[in-house]
XYZ file of C-alpha atoms in Angstrom:
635
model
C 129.645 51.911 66.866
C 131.457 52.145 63.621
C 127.994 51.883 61.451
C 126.640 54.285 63.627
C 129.200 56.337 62.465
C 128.437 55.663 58.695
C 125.304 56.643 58.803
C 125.710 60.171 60.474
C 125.709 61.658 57.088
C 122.303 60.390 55.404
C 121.040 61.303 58.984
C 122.833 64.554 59.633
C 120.267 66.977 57.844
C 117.838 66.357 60.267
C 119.558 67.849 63.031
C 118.787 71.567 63.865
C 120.110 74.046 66.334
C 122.070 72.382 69.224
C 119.841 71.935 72.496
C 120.727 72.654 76.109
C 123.142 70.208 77.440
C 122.725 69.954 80.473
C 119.213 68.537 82.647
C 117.558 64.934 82.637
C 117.796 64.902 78.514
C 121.707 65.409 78.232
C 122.344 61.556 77.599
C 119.531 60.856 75.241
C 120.719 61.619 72.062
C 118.389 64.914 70.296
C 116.760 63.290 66.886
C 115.166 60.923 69.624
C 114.375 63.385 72.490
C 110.689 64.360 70.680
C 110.099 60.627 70.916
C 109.838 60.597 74.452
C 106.160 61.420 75.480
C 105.169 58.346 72.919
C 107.644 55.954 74.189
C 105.925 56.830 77.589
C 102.602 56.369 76.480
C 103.183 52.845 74.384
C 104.871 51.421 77.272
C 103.414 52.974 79.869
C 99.856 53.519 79.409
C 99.185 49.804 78.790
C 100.780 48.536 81.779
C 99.838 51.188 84.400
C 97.710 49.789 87.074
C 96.543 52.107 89.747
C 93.534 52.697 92.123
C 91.759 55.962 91.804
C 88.447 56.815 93.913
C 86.042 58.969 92.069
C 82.771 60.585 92.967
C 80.337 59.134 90.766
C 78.481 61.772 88.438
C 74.902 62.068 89.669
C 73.228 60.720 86.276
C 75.081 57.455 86.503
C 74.496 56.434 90.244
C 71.153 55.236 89.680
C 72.506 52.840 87.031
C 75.358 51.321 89.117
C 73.954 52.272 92.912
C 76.998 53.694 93.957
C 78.065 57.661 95.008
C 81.550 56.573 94.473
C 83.721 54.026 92.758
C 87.352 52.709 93.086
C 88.776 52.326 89.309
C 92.267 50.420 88.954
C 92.424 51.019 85.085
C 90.770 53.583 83.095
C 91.336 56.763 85.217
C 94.936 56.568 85.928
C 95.677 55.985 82.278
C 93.557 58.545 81.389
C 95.633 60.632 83.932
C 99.353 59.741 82.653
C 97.353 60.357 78.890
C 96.901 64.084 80.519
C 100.580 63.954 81.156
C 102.066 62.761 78.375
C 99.940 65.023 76.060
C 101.207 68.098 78.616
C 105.274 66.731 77.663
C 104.478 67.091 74.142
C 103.302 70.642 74.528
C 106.183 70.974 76.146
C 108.210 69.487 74.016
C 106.754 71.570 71.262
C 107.044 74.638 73.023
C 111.656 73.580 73.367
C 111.975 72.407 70.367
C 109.481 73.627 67.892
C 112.502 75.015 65.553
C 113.098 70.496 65.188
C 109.340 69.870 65.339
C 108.207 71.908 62.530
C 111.012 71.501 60.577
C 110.024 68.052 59.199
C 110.582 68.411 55.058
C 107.645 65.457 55.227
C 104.412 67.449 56.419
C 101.327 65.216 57.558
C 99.115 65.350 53.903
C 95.998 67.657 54.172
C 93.398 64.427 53.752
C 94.207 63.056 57.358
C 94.923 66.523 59.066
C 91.255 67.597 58.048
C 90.080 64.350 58.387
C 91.701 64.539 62.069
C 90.442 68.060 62.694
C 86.363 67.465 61.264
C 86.950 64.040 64.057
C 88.059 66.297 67.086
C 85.754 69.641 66.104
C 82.783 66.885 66.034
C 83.593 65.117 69.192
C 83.501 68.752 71.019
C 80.487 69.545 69.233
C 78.959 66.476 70.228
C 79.966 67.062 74.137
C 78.709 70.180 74.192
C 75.107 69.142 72.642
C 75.328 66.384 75.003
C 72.559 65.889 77.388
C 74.856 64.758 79.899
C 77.622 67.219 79.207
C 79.817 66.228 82.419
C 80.157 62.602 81.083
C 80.499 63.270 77.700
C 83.432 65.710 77.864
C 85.291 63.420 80.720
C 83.653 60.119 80.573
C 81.947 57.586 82.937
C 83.277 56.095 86.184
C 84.915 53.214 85.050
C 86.385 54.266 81.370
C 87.268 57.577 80.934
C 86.991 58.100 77.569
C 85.202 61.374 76.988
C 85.792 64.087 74.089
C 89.072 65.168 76.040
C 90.666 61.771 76.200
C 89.440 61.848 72.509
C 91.035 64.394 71.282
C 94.264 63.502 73.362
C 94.003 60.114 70.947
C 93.968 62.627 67.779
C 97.082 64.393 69.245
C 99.053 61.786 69.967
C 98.696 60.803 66.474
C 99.236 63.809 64.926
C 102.467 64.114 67.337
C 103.729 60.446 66.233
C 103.523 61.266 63.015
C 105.618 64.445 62.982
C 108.368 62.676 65.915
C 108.592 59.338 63.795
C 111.222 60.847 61.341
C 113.485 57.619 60.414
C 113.216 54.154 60.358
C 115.062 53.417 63.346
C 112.907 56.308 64.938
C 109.945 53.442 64.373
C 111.779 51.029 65.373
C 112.037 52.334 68.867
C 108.267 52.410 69.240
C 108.213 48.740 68.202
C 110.665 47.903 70.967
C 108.506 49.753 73.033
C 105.493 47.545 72.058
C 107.317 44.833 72.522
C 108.253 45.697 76.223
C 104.883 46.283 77.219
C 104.141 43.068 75.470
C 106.381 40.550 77.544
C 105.552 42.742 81.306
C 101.951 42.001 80.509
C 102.326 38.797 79.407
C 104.492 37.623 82.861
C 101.375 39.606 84.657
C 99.076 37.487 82.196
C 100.561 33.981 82.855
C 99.920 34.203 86.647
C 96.717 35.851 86.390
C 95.649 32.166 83.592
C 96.860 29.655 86.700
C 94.631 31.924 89.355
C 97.312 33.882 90.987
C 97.364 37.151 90.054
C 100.351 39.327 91.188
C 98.026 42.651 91.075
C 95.819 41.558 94.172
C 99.090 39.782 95.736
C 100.473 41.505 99.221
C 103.014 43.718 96.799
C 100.860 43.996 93.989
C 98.452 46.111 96.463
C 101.507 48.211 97.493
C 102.242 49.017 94.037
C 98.527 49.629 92.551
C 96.696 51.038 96.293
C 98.403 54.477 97.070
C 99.486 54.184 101.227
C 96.174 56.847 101.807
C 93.671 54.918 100.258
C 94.456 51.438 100.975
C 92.167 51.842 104.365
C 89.238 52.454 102.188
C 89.834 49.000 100.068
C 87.576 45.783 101.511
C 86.909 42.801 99.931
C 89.508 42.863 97.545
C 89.950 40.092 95.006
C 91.406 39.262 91.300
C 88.970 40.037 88.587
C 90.906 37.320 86.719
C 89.199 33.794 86.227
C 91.008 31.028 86.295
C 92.274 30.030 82.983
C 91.573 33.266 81.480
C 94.132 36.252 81.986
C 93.383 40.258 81.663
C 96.486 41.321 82.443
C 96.831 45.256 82.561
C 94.014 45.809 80.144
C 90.699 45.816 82.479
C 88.840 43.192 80.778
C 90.241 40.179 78.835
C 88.433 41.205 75.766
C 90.778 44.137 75.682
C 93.740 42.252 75.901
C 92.601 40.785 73.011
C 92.513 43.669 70.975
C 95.931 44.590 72.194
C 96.932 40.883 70.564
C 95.691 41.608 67.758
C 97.965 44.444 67.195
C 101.028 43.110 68.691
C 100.736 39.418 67.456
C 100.704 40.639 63.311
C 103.399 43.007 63.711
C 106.006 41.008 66.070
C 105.253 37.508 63.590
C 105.860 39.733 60.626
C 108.895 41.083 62.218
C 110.493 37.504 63.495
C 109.946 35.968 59.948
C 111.737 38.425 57.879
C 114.577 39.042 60.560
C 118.013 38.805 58.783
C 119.823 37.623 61.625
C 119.199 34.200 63.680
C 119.357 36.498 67.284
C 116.859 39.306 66.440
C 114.567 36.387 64.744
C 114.668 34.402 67.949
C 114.031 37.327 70.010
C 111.308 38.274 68.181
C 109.933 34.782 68.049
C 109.742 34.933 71.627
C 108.308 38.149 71.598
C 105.643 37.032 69.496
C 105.234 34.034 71.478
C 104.549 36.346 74.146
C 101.774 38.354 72.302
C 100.533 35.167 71.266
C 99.924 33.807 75.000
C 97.960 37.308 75.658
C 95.417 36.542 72.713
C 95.127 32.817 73.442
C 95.041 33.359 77.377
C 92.563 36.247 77.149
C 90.418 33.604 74.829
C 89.137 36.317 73.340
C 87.313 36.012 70.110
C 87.061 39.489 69.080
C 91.164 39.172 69.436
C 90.908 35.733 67.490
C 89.140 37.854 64.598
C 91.071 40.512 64.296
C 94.439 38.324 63.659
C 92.379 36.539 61.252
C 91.754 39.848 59.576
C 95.237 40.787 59.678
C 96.528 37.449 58.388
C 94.623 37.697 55.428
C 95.349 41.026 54.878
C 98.943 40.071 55.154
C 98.509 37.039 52.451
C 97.416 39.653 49.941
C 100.063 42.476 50.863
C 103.171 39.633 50.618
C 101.690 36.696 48.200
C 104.418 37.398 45.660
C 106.978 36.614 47.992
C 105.514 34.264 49.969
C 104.707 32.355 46.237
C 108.400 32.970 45.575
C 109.885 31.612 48.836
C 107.090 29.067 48.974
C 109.364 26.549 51.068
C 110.513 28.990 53.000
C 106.282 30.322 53.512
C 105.159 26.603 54.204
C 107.949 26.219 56.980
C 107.058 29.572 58.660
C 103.539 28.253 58.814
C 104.432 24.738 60.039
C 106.625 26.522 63.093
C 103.506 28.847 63.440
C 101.250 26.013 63.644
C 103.260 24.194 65.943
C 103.525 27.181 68.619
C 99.983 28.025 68.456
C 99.247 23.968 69.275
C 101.715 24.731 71.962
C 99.919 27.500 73.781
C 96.949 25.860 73.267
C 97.953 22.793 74.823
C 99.647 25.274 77.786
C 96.101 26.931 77.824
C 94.120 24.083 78.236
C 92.944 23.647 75.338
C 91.118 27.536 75.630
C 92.091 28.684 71.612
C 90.838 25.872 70.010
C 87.991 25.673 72.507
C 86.417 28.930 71.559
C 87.195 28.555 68.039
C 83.969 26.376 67.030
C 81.665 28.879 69.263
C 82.993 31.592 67.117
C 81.996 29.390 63.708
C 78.708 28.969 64.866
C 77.900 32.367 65.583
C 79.074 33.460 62.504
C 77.480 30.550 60.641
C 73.865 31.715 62.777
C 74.044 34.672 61.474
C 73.073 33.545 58.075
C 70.340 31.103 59.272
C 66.523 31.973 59.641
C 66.372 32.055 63.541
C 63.556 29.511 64.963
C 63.409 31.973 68.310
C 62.458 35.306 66.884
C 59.919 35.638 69.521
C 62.386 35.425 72.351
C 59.427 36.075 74.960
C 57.639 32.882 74.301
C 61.028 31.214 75.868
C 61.015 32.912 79.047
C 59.224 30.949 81.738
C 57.765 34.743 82.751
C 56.789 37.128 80.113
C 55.213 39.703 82.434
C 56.218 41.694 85.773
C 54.047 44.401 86.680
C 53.309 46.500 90.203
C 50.631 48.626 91.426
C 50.639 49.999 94.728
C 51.703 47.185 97.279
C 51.014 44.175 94.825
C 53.815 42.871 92.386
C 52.419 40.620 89.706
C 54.403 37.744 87.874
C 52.600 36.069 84.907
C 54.616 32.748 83.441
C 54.696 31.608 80.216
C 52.120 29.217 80.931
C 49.330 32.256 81.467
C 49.434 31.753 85.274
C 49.430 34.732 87.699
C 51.219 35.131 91.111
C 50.608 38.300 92.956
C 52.338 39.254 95.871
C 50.479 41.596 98.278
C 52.918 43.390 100.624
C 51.764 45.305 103.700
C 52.859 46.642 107.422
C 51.589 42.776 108.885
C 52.978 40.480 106.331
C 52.785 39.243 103.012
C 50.857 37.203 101.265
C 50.227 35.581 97.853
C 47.308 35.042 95.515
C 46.772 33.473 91.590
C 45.461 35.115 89.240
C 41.932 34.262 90.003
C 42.256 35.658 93.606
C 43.023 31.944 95.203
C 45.524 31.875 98.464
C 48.894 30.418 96.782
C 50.184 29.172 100.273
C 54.290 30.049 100.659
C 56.199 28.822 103.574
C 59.399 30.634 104.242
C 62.435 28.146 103.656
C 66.146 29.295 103.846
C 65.346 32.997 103.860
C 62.691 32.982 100.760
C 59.288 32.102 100.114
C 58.537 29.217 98.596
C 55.457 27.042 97.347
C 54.440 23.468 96.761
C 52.195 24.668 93.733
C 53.238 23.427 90.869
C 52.379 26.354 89.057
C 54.826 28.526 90.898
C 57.473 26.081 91.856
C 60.485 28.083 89.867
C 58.674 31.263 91.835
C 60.555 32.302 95.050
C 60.148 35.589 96.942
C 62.665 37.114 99.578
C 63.692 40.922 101.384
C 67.169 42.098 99.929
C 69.055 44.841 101.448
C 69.048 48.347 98.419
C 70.300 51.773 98.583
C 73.286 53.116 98.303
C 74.467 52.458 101.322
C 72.623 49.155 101.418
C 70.716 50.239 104.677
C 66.970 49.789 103.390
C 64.619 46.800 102.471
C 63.256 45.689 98.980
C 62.275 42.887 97.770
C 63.260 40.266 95.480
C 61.179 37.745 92.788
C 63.816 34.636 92.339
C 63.352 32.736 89.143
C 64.853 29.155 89.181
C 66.637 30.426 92.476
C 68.071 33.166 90.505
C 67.661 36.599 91.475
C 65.536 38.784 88.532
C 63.395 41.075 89.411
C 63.679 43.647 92.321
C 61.126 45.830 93.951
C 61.971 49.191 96.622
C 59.380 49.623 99.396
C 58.718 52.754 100.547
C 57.062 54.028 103.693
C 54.114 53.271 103.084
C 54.585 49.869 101.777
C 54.001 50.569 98.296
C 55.860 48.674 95.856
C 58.591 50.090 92.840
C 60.116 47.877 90.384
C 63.730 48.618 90.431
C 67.384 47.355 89.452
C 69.180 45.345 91.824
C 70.524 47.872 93.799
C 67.031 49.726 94.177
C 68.140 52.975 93.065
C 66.495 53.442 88.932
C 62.965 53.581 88.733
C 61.358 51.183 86.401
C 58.196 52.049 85.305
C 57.726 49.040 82.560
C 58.650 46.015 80.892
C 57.586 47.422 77.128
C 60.003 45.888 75.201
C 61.992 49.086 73.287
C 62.369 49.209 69.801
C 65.010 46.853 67.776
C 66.760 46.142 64.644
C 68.012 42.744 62.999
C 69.283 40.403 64.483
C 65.701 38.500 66.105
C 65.867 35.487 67.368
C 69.648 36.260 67.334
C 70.258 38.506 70.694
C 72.446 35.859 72.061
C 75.087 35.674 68.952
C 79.105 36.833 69.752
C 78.561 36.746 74.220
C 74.951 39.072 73.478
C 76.719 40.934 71.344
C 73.429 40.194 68.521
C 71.015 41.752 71.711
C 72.936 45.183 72.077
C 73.787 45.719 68.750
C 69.833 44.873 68.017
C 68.745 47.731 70.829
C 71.428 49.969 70.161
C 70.932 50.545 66.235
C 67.506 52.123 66.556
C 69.092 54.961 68.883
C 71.783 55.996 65.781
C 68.407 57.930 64.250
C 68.094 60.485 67.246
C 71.745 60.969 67.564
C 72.734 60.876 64.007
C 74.858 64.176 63.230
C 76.320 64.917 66.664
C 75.920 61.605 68.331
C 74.711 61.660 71.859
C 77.972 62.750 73.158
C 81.227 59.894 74.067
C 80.794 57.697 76.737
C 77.152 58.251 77.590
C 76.342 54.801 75.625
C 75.156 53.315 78.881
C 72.841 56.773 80.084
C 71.163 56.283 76.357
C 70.807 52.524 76.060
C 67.198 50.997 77.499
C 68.262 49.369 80.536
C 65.211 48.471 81.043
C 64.499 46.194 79.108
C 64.555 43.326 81.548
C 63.206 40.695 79.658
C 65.713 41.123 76.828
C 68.365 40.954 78.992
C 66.501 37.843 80.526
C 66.752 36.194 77.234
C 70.370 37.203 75.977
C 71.991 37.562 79.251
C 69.864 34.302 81.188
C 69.499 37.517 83.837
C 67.816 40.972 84.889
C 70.786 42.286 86.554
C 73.121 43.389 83.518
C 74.188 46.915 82.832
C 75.264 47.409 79.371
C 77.380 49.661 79.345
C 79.044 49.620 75.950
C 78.105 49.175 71.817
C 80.670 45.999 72.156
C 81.553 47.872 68.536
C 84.507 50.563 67.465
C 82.544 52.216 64.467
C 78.728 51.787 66.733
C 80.693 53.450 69.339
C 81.815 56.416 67.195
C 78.103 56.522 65.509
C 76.499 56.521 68.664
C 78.692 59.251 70.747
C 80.066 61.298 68.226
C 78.026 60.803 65.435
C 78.094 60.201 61.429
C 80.433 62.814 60.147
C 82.908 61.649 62.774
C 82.610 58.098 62.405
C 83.134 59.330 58.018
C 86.506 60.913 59.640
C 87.751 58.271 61.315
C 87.275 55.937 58.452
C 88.202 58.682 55.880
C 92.027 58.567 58.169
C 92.195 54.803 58.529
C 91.182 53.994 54.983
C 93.595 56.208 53.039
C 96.729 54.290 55.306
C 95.171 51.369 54.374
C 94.990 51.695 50.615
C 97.963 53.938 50.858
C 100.232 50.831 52.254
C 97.886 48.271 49.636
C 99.680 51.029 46.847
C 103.267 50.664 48.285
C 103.866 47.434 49.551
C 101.175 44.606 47.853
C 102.392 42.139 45.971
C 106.050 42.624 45.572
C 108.623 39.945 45.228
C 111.506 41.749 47.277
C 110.844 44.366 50.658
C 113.574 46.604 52.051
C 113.696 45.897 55.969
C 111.992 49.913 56.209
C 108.823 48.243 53.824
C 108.654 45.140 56.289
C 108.666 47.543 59.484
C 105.849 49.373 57.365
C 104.216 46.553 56.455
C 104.077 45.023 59.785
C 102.808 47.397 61.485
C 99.890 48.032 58.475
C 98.904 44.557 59.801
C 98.773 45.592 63.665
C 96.560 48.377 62.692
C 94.293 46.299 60.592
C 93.916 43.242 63.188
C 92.738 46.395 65.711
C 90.361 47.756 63.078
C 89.057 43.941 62.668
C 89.028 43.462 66.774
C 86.797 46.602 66.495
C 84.103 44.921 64.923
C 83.494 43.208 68.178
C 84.831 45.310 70.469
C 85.445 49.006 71.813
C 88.083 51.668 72.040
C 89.649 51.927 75.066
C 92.445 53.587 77.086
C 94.049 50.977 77.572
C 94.799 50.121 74.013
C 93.703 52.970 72.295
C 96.738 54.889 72.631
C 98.959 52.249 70.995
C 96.733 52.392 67.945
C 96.773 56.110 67.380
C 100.250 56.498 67.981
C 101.169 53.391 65.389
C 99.154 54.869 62.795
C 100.793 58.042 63.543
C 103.860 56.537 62.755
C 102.582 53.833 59.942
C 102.055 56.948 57.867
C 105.084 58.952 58.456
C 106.936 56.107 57.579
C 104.583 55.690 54.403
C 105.645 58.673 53.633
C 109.192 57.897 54.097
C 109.122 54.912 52.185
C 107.416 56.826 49.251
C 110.130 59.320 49.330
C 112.626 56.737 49.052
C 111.048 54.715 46.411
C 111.120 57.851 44.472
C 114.816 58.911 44.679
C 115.364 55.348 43.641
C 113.522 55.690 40.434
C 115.203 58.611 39.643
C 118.960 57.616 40.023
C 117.656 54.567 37.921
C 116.697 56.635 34.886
């Protein structure tokens, strides 16, 4: 208590009118009360896990065949977003005399910067041609121009709460809760037993009303992969690649032996999430962020250079570690991420993708769907009220015989060809019919009344009227580099010239991208049956949905930080513990901006970025402050 005590006075200006003392808030003492909603939201947020049944907007169900969708992620972090952004207007509203009495006010570059990003994400809803969506997202994210602009408040909030050091400091303890919960979640989802989808998990993530509608429920976790409360494991990566940089950071320039073994562990646990998630986009982004960090501290890390090369050897060690607990996963997907990177640079050999497909050519007219291989051979199948029956191209009988529910031929011309009815609709409760290629489903086909024939998706509810391949850029011969990554990034760069000032509004990526493109899903995917859903990019995904001058504003608020912290902290022999929290969490910021390269924003992680670089820069600001008095008592 007694240093506490000492540092009352440095700490006592702060402190404004006296607030009620009685209510929930009497123990907590009041320079910490504002911090609150974001201490909710960095803990929270992340590890929240609950079902929510939505009715699907009417655009989307064609895409995904469904009139309404059970979400366990997006949309009940979006709702405790709402939530906490309604306790900081409350909190404004009690104690705006503390709130706005900051000396340090957030400089004009990133509150303009901030304001052109949230006037242009409006602008871009309203434009939208799927306005619903756009202002309140699709099904399964939720991340329309309101959850948007909840991001931009949050930050702006952190920033004015984050007053002190120690203030910070609370938001990395936070972190590092969240961190170790979803780690333990993690761990059992990597062995295949994952404690959402156990008997108690449901009780805690199904409310008692809905947990009659629920059938067929199972882990989306594979074994020896982990998700943990992030949706996808590719998220959990990016959430790595913030938390691993600033909790290693942290643990190697603890003073004591007790707070560096703590956060060792707590790194340790970070470190499981990226390696267990084998994600590479999280693999990248601490790459990013460790080379970042060898240019912020090479002075010191040249200075203590034993000290450096031990750090590294323990690193090295605990990463072999995990990977030998993780099967071998990290090292694993290491070379696949060389290669695509190394592809990149290479002349591609398959720029014709089409000439690889053993069809290039589905077509239907009236009751006859048409197949042509690659080999220039044509199997037509003729549907009608007696049966149906199949013909080359040259009008020859191909004879089928009907073999464990499909039909199949001795020709050898059509041997990967099956056919077979499939249950479509929404409700699954009409017939359609299905062209198997190697035994895999590909290419689906509604029947209506009258026995005519529409080429579909595989739940028989979008119309698809051709196979014309849509336009592309880069990337040819390429579609399959970083998981298909090279394919949607390929489709999805020709749309930024329609949508270039407002965007085509957030979250309607997947109503705008040409799904269907069959064949180039075909080749990138190995099937028909993909939605894509996302840009699988941060700044794509701001280009695309909010457009240019947005995407200009994010970068215009990330890149001042970044330079900003390059001014104050690179290359310096000595750091004050306040310039290592700063640093640190520099580095978590920049291994999300490099995780964005190959992957999207996201409520589950989003908020922990916003409301870090909220608080990066205040305590920039801080530090700046203090670097000045210093100068000035030393002349």
């Amino acid at each position: 208590m007694t240093p506490n005590k000492k540092k009352a006075p440095t700490e006592a200006p702060q402190a404004v009118n006296p607030l009620p003392s009685g209510g929930a808030l009497a123990g907590i003492p009041e320079k910490n009360r504002l911090l609150i909603p974001v201490l909710l939201a960095i803990v929270a947020i992340p590890l929240l896990v609950h079902l929510v049944i939505i009715d699907v907007n009417p655009d989307e169900v064609p895409l995904i065949g469904l009139a309404t969708y059970g979400d366990f992620f997006s949309q009940s972090k979006a709702f405790l977003l709402f939530i906490v952004i309604l306790l900081i207007f409350v909190f404004g509203i009690l104690f705006r005399k503390t709130l706005f009495q900051k000396a340090d006010q957030i400089p004009p570059a990133y509150l303009a910067a901030s304001g052109v990003f949230m006037l242009l994400t409006l602008l871009s809803a309203v434009f939208s041609e799927y306005r619903s969506i756009a202002f309140w997202g699709i099904h399964d994210r939720a991340e329309g121009a309101v959850i948007l602009c909840c991001y931009i408040i949050l930050f702006l909030y952190s920033f004015s709460v984050c007053r002190t050091e120690r203030d910070t400091r609370h938001l990395v303890v936070a972190l590092g809760i969240a961190t170790v919960i979803s780690s333990v979640i993690g761990f059992f989802q990597y062995i295949g037993h994952d404690l959402l989808f156990t008997g108690l998990g449901k009780a805690l993530v199904i409310s008692p009303w809905d947990y009659d509608k629920v059938t067929n429920l199972s882990s989306m976790s594979e074994s020896g992969r982990l998700y943990g409360t992030f949706y996808h494991w590719n998220y959990a990566g990016s959430f790595a690649a913030i938390t691993v940089p600033i909790f290693l950071v942290l643990a190697l320039n603890a003073k004591s032996w007790r707070s560096r073994i703590l956060l060792g562990c707590v790194t340790l646990t970070a470190l499981w999430i990226l390696i267990g998630s084998t994600s590479r986009a999280g693999l990248i982004g601490v790459a990013v962020a460790f080379i970042f960090g060898l240019i912020v501290f090479a002075k010191m890390i040249i200075k203590h250079w034993r000290l450096s090369l031990s750090c590294i050897a323990i690193v090295f060690v605990a990463v072999i570690g995990l990977n030998i607990a993780s099967n071998g996963q990290l090292f694993a997907r290491i070379p696949t991420l060389f290669s695509d990177i190394i592809s990149v640079f290479q002349t591609s050999k398959q720029a014709d993708y089409l000439s690889k497909l053993p069809v290039k050519d589905v077509s239907v007219q009236n009751h006859t769907a048409t197949v042509v291989t690659q080999s220039g051979d044509t199997l037509k199948a003729n549907l009608t009220e007696e049966n149906l029956t199949f013909q080359d191209g040259n009008g020859q009988t191909v004879k089928m015989e009907k073999k464990n529910g499909a039909f199949r031929t001795t020709d050898k011309r059509f041997q990967n060809l099956s056919v077979n009815f499939v249950a479509m609709g929404l409700n699954g409760n009409s017939i359609g019919m299905c062209i198997n290629v190697d035994n895999q489903p590909q290419f689906f086909f509604r029947i209506d009344s009258n026995y005519n024939l529409q080429l579909t998706n595989s739940t028989g509810t979008a119309k698809i009227d051709s196979l014309e391949t849509p336009p592309s850029f880069g990337f040819a011969g390429k579609e399959k580099i970083g998981s298909a990554r090279g394919y949607i990034w390929s489709r999805s760069l020709p749309m930024v010239s329609k949508h270039l000032l407002l965007g085509a509004g957030p979250d309607t990526f997947v109503l705008n991208f040409p799904q269907n493109d069959l064949l180039g899903k075909y080749w990138a995917y190995g099937t028909t049956n993909m939605l894509v859903d996302k840009p699988h990019n941060l700044y794509l995904q701001i280009l695309l949905g909010e457009g240019c001058i947005a995407l200009l504003a994010f970068l215009t608020i990330v890149i001042l930080y970044l330079f900003d912290s390059i001014r104050l902290y690179a290359l310096k022999k000595t750091y004050l513990p306040r310039e290592i929290l700063a640093s640190a969490i520099c580095l978590g910021i920049t291994g999300y901006l490099g995780a964005g390269l190959f992957n999207d924003s996201v409520v589950s992680v989003a908020p922990v970025f916003w409301i870090l670089l909220g608080a990066g820069i205040a305590l920039n600001l801080q530090n700046r402050k203090e670097r000045l008095k210093d100068l000035s008592q030393q002349s």
